mmCIF file of C-alpha atoms in Angstrom:
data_model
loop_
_atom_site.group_PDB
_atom_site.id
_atom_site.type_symbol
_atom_site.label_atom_id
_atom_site.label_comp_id
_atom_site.label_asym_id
_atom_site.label_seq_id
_atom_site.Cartn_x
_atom_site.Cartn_y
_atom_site.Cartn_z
ATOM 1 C CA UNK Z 21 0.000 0.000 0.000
ATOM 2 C CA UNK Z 22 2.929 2.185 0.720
ATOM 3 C CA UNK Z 23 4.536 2.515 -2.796
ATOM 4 C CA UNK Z 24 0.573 2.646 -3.940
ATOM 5 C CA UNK Z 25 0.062 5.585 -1.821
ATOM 6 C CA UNK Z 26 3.582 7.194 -3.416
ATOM 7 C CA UNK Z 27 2.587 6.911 -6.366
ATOM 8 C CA UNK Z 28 -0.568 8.330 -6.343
ATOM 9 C CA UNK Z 29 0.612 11.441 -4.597
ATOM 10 C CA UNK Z 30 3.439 11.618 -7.342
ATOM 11 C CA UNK Z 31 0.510 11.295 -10.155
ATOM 12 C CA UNK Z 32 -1.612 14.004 -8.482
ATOM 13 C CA UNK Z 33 1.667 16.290 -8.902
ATOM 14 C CA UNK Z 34 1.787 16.290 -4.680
ATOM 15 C CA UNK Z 35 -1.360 18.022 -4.524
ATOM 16 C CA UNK Z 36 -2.967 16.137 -1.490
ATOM 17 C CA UNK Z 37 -6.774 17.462 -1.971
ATOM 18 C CA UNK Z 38 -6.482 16.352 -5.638
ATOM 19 C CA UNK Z 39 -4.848 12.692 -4.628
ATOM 20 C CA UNK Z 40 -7.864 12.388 -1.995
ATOM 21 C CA UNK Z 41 -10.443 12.964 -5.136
ATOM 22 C CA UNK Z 42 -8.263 10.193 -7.461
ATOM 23 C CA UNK Z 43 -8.270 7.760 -4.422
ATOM 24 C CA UNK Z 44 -12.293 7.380 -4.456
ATOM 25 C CA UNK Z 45 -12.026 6.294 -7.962
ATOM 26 C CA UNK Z 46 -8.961 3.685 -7.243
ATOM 27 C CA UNK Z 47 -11.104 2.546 -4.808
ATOM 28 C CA UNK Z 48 -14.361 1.847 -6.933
ATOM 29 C CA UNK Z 49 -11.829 0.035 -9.209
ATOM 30 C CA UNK Z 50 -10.603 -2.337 -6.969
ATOM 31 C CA UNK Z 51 -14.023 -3.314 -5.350
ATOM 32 C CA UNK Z 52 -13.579 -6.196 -3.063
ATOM 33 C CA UNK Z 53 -9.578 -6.339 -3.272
ATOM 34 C CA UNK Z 54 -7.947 -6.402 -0.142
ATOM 35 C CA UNK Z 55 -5.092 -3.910 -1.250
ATOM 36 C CA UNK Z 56 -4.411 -1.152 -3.395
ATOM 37 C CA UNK Z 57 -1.437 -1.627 -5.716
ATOM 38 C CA UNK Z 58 0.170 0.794 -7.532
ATOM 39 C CA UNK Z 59 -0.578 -0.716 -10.830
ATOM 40 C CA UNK Z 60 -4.380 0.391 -9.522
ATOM 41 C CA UNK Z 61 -3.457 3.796 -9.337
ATOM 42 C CA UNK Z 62 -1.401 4.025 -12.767
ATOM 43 C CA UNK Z 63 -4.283 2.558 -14.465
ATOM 44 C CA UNK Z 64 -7.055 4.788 -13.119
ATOM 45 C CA UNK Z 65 -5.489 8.217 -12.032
ATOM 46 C CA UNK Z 66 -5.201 10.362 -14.709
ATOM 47 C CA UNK Z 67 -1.709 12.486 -14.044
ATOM 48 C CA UNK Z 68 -2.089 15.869 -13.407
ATOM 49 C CA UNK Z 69 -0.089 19.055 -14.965
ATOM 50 C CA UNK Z 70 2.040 19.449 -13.055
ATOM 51 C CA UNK Z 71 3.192 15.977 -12.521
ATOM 52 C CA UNK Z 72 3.515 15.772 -16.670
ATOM 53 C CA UNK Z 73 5.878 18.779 -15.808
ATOM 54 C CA UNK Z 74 8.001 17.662 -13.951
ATOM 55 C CA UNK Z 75 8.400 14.703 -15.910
ATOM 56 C CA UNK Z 76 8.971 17.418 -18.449
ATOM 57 C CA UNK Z 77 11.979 19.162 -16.889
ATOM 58 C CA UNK Z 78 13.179 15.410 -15.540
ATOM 59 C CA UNK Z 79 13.509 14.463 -18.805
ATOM 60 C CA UNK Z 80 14.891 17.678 -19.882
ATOM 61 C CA UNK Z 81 17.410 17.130 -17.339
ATOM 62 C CA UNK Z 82 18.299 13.718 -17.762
ATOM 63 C CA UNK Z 83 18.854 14.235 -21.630
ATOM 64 C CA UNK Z 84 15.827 12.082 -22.253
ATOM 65 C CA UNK Z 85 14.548 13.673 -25.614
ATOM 66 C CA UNK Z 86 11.506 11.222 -26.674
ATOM 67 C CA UNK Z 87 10.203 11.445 -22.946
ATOM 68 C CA UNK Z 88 10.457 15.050 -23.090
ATOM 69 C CA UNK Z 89 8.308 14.758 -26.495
ATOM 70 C CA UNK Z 90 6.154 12.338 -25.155
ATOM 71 C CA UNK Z 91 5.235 14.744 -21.723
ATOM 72 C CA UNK Z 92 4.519 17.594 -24.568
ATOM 73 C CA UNK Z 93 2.181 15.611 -26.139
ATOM 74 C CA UNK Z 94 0.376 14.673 -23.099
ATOM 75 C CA UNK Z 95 -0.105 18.052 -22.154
ATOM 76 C CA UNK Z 96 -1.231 19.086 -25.684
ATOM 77 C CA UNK Z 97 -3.940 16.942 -25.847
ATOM 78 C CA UNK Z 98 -6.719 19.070 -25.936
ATOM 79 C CA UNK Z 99 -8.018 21.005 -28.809
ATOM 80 C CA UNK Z 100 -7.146 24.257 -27.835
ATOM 81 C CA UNK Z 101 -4.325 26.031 -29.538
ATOM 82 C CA UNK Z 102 -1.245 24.906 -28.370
ATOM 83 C CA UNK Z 103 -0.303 28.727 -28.150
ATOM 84 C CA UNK Z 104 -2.520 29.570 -26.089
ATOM 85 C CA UNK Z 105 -2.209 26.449 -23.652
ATOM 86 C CA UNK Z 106 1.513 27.400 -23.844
ATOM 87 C CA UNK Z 107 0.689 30.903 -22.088
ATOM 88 C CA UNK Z 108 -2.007 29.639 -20.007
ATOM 89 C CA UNK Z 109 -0.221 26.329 -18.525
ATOM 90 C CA UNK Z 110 3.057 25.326 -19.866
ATOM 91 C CA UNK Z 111 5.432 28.116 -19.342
ATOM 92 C CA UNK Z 112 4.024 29.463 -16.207
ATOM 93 C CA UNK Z 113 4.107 26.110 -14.947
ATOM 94 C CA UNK Z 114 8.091 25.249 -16.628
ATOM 95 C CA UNK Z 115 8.863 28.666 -14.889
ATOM 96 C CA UNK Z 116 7.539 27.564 -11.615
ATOM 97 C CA UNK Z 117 9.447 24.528 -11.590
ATOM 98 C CA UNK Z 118 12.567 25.680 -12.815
ATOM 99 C CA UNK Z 119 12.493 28.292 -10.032
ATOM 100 C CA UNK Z 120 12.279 25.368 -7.530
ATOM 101 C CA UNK Z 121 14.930 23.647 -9.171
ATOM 102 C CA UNK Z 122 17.195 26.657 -8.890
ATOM 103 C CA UNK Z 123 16.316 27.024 -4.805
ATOM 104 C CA UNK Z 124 17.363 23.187 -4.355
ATOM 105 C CA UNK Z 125 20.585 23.900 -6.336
ATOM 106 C CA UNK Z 126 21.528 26.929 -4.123
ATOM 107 C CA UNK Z 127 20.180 24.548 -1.052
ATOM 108 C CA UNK Z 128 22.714 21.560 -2.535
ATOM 109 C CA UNK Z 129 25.790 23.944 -2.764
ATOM 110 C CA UNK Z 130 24.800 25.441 0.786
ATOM 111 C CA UNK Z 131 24.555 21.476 1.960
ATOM 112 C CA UNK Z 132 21.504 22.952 3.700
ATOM 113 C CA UNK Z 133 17.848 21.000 3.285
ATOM 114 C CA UNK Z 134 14.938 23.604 2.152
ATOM 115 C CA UNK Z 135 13.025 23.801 4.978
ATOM 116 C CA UNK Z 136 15.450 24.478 7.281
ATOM 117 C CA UNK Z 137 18.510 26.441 4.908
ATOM 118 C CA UNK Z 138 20.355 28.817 6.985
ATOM 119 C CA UNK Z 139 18.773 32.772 6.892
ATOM 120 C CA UNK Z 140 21.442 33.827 4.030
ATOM 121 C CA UNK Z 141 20.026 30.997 1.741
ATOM 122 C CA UNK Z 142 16.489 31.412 2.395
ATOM 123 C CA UNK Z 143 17.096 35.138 2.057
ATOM 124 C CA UNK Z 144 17.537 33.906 -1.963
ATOM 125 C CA UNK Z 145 14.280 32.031 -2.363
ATOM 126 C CA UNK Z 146 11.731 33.764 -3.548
ATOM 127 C CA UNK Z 147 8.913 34.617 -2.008
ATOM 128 C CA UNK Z 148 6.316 33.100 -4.256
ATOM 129 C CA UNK Z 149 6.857 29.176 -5.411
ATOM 130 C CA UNK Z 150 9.249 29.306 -2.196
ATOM 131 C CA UNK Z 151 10.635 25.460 -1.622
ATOM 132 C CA UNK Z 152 10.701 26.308 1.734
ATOM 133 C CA UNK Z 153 7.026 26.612 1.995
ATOM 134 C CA UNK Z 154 6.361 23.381 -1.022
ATOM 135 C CA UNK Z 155 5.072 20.050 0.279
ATOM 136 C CA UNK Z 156 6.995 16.699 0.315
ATOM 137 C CA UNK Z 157 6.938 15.710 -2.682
ATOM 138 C CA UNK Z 158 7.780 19.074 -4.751
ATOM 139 C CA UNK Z 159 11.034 18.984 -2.338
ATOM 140 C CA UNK Z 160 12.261 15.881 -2.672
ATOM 141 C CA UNK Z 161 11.499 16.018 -6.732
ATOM 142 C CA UNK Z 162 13.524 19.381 -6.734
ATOM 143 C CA UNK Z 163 16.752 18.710 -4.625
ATOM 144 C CA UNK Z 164 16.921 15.210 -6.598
ATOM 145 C CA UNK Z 165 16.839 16.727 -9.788
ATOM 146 C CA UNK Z 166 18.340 19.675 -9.288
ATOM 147 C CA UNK Z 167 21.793 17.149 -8.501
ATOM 148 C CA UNK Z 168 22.142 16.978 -11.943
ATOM 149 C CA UNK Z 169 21.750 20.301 -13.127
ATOM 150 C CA UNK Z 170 23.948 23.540 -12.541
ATOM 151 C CA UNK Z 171 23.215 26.963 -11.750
ATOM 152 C CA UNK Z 172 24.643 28.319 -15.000
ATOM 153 C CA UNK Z 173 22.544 25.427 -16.697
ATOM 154 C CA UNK Z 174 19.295 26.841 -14.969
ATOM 155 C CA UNK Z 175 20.092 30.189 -15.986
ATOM 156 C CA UNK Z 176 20.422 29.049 -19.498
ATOM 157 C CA UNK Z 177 16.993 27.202 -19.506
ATOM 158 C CA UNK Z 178 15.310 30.605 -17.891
ATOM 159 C CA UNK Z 179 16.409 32.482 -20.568
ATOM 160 C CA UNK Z 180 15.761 29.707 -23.180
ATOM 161 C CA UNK Z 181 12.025 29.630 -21.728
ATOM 162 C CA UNK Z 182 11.547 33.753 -22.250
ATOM 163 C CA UNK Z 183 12.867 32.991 -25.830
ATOM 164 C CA UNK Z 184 10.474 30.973 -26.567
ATOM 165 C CA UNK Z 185 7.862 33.022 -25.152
ATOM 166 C CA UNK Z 186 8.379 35.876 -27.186
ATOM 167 C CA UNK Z 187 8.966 33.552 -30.171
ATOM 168 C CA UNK Z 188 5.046 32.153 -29.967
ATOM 169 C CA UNK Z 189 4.138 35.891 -29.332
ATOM 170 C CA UNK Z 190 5.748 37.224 -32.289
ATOM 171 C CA UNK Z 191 8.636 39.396 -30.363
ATOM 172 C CA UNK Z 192 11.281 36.966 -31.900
ATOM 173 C CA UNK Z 193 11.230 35.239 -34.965
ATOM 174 C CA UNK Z 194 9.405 31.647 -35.440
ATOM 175 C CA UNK Z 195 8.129 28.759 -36.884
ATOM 176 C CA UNK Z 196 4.889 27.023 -35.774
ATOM 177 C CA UNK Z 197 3.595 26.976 -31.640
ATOM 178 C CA UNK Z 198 4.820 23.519 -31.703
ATOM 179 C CA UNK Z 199 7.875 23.580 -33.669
ATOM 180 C CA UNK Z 200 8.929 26.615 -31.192
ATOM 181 C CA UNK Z 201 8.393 24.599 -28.141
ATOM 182 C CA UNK Z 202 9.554 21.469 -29.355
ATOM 183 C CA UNK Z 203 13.146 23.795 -30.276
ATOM 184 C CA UNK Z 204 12.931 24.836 -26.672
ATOM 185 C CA UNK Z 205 13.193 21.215 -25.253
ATOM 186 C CA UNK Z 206 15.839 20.656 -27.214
ATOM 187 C CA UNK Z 207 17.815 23.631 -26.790
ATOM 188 C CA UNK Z 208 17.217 22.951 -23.078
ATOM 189 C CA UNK Z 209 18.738 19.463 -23.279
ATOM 190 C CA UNK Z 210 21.535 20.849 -25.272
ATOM 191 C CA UNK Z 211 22.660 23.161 -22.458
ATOM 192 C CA UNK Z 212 22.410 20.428 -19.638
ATOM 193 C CA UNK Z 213 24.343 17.241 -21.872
ATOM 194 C CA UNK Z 214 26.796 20.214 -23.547
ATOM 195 C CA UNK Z 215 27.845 21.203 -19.774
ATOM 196 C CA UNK Z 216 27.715 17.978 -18.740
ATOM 197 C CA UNK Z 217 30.444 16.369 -21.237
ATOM 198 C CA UNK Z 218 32.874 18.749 -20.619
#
């Protein structure tokens, strides 16, 4: 039940009210079972944003191109224009999480833990999306991918992000909504494996 329970907090992106609404349907769709496995979960809860996010930026991270692809596509499954779910959810949300990642990489070189960094690091984290303040499971997703990412990286993906931003609204050149944030990903990766292999 443990690992069933993990998993279904990771799929509801650590948002415990929203894991609490998934768990009622788990539980219709194991009836009479004794337990719930985590294969239950996976095959009912549907994952939320912001856990296809940070599978985004995981994958960005890792180097992982066709899981990076395959997160866009999951979040572009609707039939709005994928410009305008690009303003509304994907790079507010990429921003979010990137800021996170940054606080667990100044927390990492610090060797101090989030919630209980020393006054000059905290004095760094903002004071919206603050790690300090995030739940469980946004902390321990951010220190352990922030290990593999540098703050020069970060700043490279930040300013990657607003390029693509202004390239969807027309303040840069571009190609297609799709084309521009499928160039992102990849420019993103590029940074972290180019840094990396030196």
């Amino acid at each position: 039940v443990g690992n069933a329970a993990d998993v279904l907090i990771e799929l509801a992106g650590g948002n415990y009210s929203r894991a609490s609404e998934e768990l009622e349907k788990v539980t219709v769709y194991v009836g009479a079972d004794d337990a719930i496995r985590d294969v239950d979960v996976r095959a009912v809860v549907v994952p939320s944003r912001e856990w296809s996010i940070w599978k985004l930026i995981d994958s960005i991270v890792a180097g992982n191109v066709p899981e990076a692809f395959r997160q866009l596509r999951t979040l572009f499954t609707s039939s709005s224009k994928i410009e305008d779910q690009a303003f509304r959810t994907l790079f507010p949300m990429m921003s979010r999480q990137l800021r996170m990642l940054w606080q667990a990489r100044v927390c990492i070189e610090a060797g101090a833990a989030p919630k209980s960094a020393p006054d000059d690091v905290r004095a760094m984290f903002p004071t919206q999306y603050s790690l300090e303040k995030a739940n469980d499971f946004v902390v321990q997703n951010a220190m352990r991918t922030a290990k593999n990412i540098d703050l020069e990286q970060l700043s490279k993906c930040f300013q990657i992000l607003n390029d693509a931003d202004g390239r969807i609204k027309g303040l840069l050149s571009s190609f297609s909504g799709i084309e521009t944030i499928e160039s992102m990903v990849l420019e993103m990766v590029d940074v972290v494996k180019r840094k990396s292999a030196a």
